[in-house]
Each structure stands twice: as structure tokens, then as C-alpha cells.
CSV table of C-alpha atoms in Angstrom, one decimal:
chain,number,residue,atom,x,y,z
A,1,UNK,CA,-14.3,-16.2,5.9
A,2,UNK,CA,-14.9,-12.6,6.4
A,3,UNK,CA,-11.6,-10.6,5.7
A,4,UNK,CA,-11.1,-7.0,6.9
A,5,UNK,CA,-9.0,-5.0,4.5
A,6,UNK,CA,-7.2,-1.4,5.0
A,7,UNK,CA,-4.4,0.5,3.5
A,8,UNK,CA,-2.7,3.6,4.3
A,9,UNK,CA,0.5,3.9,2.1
A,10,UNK,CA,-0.9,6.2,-0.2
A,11,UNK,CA,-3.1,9.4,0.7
A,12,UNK,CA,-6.4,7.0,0.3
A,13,UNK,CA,-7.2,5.5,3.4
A,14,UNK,CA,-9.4,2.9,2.4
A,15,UNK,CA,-11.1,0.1,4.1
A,16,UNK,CA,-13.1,-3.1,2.8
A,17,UNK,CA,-14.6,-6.2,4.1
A,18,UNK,CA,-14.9,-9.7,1.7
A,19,UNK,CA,-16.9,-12.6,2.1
A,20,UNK,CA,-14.3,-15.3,0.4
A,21,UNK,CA,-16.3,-14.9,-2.2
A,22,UNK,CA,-17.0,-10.9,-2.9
A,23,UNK,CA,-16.3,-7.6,-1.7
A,24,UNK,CA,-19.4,-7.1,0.3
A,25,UNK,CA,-18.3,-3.5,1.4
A,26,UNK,CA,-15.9,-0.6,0.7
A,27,UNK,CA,-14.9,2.8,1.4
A,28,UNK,CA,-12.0,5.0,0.6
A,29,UNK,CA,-11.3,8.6,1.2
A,30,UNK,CA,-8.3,10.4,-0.1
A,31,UNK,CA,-6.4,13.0,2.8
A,32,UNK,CA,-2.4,12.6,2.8
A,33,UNK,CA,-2.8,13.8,6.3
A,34,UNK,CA,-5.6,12.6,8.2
A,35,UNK,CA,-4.9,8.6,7.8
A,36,UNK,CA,-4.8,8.3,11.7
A,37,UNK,CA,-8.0,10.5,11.7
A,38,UNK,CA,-10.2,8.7,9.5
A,39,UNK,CA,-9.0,4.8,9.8
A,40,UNK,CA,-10.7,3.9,12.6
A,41,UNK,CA,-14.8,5.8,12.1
A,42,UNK,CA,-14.1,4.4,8.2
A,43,UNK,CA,-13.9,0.7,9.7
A,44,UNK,CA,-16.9,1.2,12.0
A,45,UNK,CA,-19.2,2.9,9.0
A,46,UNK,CA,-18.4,0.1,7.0
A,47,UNK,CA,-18.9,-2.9,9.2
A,48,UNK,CA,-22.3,-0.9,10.9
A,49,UNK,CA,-23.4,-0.6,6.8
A,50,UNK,CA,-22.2,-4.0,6.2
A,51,UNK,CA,-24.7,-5.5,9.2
A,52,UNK,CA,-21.6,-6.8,10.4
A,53,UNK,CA,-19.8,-6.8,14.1
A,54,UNK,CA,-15.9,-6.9,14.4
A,55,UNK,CA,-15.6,-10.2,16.1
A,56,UNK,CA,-17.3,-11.7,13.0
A,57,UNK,CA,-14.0,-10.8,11.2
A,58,UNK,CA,-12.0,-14.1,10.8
A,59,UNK,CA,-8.8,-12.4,8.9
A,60,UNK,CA,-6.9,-9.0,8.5
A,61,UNK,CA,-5.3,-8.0,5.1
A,62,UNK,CA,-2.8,-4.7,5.5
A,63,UNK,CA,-1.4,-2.9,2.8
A,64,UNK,CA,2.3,-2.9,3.7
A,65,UNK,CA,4.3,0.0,1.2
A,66,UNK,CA,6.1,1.0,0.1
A,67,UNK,CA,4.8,3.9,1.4
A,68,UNK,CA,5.7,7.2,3.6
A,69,UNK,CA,6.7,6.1,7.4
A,70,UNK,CA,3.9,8.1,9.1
A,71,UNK,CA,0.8,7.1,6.8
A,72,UNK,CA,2.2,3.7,6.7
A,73,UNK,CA,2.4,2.9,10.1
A,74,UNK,CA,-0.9,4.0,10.9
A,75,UNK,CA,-2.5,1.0,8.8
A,76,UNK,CA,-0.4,-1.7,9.8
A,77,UNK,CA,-0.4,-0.1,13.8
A,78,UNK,CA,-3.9,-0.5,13.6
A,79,UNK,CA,-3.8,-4.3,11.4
A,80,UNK,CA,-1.7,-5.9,14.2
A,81,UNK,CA,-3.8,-4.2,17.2
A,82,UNK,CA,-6.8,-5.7,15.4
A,83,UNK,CA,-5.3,-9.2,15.2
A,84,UNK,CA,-4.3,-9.0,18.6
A,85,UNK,CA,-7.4,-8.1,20.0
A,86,UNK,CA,-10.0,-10.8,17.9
A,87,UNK,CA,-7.1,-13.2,17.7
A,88,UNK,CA,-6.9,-13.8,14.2
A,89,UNK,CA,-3.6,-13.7,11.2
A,90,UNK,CA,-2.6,-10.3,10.0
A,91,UNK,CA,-1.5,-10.7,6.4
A,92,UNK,CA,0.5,-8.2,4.8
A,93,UNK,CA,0.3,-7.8,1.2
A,94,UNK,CA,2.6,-5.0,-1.3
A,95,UNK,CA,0.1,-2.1,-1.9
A,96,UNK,CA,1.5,-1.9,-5.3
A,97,UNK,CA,0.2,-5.3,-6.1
A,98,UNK,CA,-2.9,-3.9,-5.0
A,99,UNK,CA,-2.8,-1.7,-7.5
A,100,UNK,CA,-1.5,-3.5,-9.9
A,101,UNK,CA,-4.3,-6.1,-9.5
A,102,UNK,CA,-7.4,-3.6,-10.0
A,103,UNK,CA,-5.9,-2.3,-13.3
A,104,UNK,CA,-6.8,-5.7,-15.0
A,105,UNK,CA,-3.7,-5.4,-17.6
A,106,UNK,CA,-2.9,-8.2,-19.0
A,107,UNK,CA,0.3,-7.4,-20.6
A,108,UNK,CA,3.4,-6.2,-19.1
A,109,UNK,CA,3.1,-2.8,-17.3
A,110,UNK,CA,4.6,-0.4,-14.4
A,111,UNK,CA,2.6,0.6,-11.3
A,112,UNK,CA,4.6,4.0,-9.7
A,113,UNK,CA,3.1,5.8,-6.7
A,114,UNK,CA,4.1,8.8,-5.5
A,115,UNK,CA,7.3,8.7,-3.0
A,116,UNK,CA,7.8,12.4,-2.6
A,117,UNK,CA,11.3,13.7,-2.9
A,118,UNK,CA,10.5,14.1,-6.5
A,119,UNK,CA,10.8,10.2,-6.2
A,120,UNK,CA,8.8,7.4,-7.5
A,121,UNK,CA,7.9,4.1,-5.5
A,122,UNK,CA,7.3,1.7,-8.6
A,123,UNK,CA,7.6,-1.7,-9.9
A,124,UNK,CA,7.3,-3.7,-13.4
A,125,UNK,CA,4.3,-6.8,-13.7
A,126,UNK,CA,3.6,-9.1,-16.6
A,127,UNK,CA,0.0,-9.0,-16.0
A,128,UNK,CA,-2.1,-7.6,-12.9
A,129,UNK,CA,-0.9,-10.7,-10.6
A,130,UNK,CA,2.6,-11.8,-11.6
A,131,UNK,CA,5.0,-8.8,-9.9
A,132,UNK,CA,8.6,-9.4,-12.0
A,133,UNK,CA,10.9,-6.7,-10.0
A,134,UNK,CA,10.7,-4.4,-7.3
A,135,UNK,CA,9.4,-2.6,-5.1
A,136,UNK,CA,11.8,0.0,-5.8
A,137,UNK,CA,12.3,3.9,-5.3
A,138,UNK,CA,14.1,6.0,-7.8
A,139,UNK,CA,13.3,9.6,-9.7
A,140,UNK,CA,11.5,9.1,-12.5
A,141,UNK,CA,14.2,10.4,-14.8
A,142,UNK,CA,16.6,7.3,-13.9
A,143,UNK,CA,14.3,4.3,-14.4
A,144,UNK,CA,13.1,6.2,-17.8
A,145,UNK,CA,14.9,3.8,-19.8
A,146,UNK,CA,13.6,1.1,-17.8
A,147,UNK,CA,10.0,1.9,-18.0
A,148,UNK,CA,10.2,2.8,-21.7
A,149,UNK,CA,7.0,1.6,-23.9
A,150,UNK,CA,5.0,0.3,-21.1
A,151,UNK,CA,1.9,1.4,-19.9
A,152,UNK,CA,1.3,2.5,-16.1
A,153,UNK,CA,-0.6,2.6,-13.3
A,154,UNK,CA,-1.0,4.9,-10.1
A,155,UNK,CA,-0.2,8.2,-9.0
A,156,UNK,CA,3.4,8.1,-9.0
A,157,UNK,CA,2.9,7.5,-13.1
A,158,UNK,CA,0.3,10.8,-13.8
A,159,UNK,CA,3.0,13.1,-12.0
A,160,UNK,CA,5.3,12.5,-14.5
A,161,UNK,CA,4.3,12.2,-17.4
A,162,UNK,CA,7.5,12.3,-19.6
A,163,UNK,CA,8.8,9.0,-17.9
A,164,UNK,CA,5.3,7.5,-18.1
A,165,UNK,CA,3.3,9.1,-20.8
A,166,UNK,CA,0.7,5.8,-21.1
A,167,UNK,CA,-0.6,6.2,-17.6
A,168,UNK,CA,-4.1,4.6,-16.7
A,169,UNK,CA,-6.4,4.4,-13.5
A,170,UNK,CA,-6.8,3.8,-11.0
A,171,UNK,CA,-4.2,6.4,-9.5
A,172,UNK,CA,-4.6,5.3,-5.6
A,173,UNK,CA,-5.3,1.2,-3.7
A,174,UNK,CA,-8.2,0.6,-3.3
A,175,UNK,CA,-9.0,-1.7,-0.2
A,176,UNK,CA,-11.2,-4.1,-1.9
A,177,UNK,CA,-8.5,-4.9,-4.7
A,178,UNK,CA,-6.6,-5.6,-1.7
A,179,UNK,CA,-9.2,-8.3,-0.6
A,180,UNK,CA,-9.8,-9.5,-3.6
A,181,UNK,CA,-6.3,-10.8,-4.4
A,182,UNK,CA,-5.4,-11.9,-0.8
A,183,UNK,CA,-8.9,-13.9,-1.0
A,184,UNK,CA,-7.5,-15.7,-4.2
A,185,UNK,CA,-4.0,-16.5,-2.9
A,186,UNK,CA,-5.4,-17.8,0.3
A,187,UNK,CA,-7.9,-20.3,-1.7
A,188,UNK,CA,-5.0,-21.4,-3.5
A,189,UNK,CA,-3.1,-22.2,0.0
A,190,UNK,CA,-0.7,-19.3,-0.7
A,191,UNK,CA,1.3,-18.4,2.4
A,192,UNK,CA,1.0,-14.3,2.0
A,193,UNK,CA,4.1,-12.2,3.2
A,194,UNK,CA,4.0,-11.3,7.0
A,195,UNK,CA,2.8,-7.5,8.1
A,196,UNK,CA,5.7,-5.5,7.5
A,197,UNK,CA,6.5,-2.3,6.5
A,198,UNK,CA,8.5,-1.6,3.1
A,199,UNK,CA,9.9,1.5,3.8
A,200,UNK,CA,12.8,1.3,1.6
A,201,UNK,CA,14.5,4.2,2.7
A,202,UNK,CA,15.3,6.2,6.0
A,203,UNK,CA,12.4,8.1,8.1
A,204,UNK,CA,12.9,12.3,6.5
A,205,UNK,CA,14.0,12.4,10.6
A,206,UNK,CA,17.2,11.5,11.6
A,207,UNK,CA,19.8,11.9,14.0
A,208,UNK,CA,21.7,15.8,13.3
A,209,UNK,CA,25.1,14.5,11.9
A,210,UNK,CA,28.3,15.4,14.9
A,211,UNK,CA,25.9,15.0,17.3
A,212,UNK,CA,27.4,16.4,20.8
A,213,UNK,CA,26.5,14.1,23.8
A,214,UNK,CA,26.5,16.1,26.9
A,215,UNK,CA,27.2,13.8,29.8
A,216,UNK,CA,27.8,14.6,33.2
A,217,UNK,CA,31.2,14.6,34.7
């Protein structure tokens, strides 16, 4: 086995390759605006570092959201053209879990990353694998009941800190968390979620409401 990992929901692109056994390899670089910029020469530096070539890769993991539409898309464009081109399964996986797995809390917590909007993409875990609701997306002032007591994890949880006042690291995915937990599902014969995107709300451009079509006569 030889999985290829990559997010891009968050403003760390991040990239990481595991063995089925380890992460051998990993990079991550945090730019909110450079995803489509930096994907691609991050997955060459890391297989070239790794001794590795591409069509050794026998699996692709993909971070699927929630996350913005435009850094979102980027990683799981670039997941599926990968599959395509060396033949192999694209598995999709919630970056939140991600998270939520690399935290190593054992006891019920909230991961919340940052959903703009003065919004909050978040959901609630009884320990760093077992996800018990969400994904979601709410301001942090409504769920504040919900979330009460409970550590957290993840950007979305240091930016406000009145809803989330116990808030740990890490604050962004990280690729070979990714790996790591979509390396243990598969040896357990878990069937992981398809490649798709959790947006969980509408693209910030839409249609202009009374739209006049102009046809001609």
C-alpha cells in the first residue's frame, strides 16, 4: 500500500504519503490563497524526497470539507484527476475528522474550523475517532450552548474564544492525520465515504436576484 494524501479545505494545503503502516512523508504550507499554486510542486517535493515515483501510489485519500468552494475544489479536482490517470480508488474522508483524529482526545470534544462569514464549520466527537453530529455550520454565538464545557480543536475554535474558551492544537489538517486514519479504516475493511465535496452552503456567487433575460425577438 502506498496512499497519497492531500487536503485543501482549510488554508493548509498539505500533502502526505503512508506506507500502510507509517507516514513516510509530509508537508504542509499554510496560504488561504494559493491552494491551486502550491498543490501540485508540494506532491512532486514530497514523492522526489520520499524516493518515490507516482505510479507507485496504489491509493488517494482527499480531504472533502467542509470547506470554502474554491480551496476545496482544488484538492479533490486534483484527487479524482490523480485516480483517473494511475487508475486507482479516490477516497474521501471529512477534514474535520482529520482533525479531530491528530488531537488524540480521548473524551468528548468539538473540532470548529473557520467558515468565514463570521461562521464556524464544526462538529462534536467522543474521542478523536467516533464523530457523534455534524458537520455543521453556524456562528459561534448559536451553538454556544451546545458546545458548552467541552474542549476544542482547530482554527474555527481560537477565533472565538468566548464560545470555545478550552481550545487546543493543532489549529489546521494535517495530511498525514489524514492518512493515518484512512490507513486504519481500510485495514479494518471499512468502506470510506466517496470523494465529495461538503459544502454545506451556497458558493458567495450566485445568480443577481430579478434577473432580466434578454432574448431576441
Amino acid at each position: 500500500m502506498l496512499l497519497l494524501a492531500l487536503d485543501t479545505a482549510t488554508p493548509a494545503v498539505t500533502v502526505a504519503l503512508h506506507d500502510g503502516t507509517d507516514v513516510i512523508a509530509s508537508s504542509s504550507q499554510v496560504d488561504a490563497r494559493r491552494h491551486g499554486e502550491l498543490l501540485l510542486p508540494a506532491v512532486d517535493r514530497l514523492l522526489a524526497g520520499a524516493g518515490r515515483s507516482l505510479d507507485a501510489v496504489t491509493g488517494i485519500v482527499v480531504g472533502i470539507g467542509p470547506g470554502p468552494y474554491t480551496g476545496l475544489r482544488v484538492g479533490l479536482m486534483t484527487a479524482d484527476t490523480f485516480g483517473l490517470a494511475l487508475g486507482v480508488p479516490v477516497h474521501g474522508l471529512c477534514t474535520l475528522d482529520g482533525l479531530a483524529y491528530a488531537s488524540d482526545l480521548e473524551s468528548p470534544f468539538v473540532v470548529a474550523t473557520d467558515a468565514r462569514r463570521k461562521e464556524v464549520y464544526w462538529a462534536r466527537y467522543d474521542d478523536s475517532r467516533t464523530r457523534v453530529s455534524g458537520p455543521a455550520v453556524d456562528r459561534p454565538a448559536d451553538i454556544a450552548d451546545e458546545v458548552a464545557g467541552l474542549p476544542s480543536v482547530g482554527a474555527g475554535a481560537l477565533l472565538y474564544p468566548d464560545t470555545f474558551p478550552e481550545a487546543h492544537e493543532p489549529e489546521y489538517v494535517s495530511a498525514a492525520a489524514l492518512a493515518s486514519l484512512a490507513a486504519e479504516r481500510l485495514a479494518r475493511g471499512e468502506e470510506l465515504p466517496a470523494a465529495r465535496p461538503l459544502y454545506l452552503r451556497r458558493p458567495d456567487a450566485q445568480v443577481p436576484k430579478n434577473y432580466k433575460v434578454v432574448t431576441p425577438k
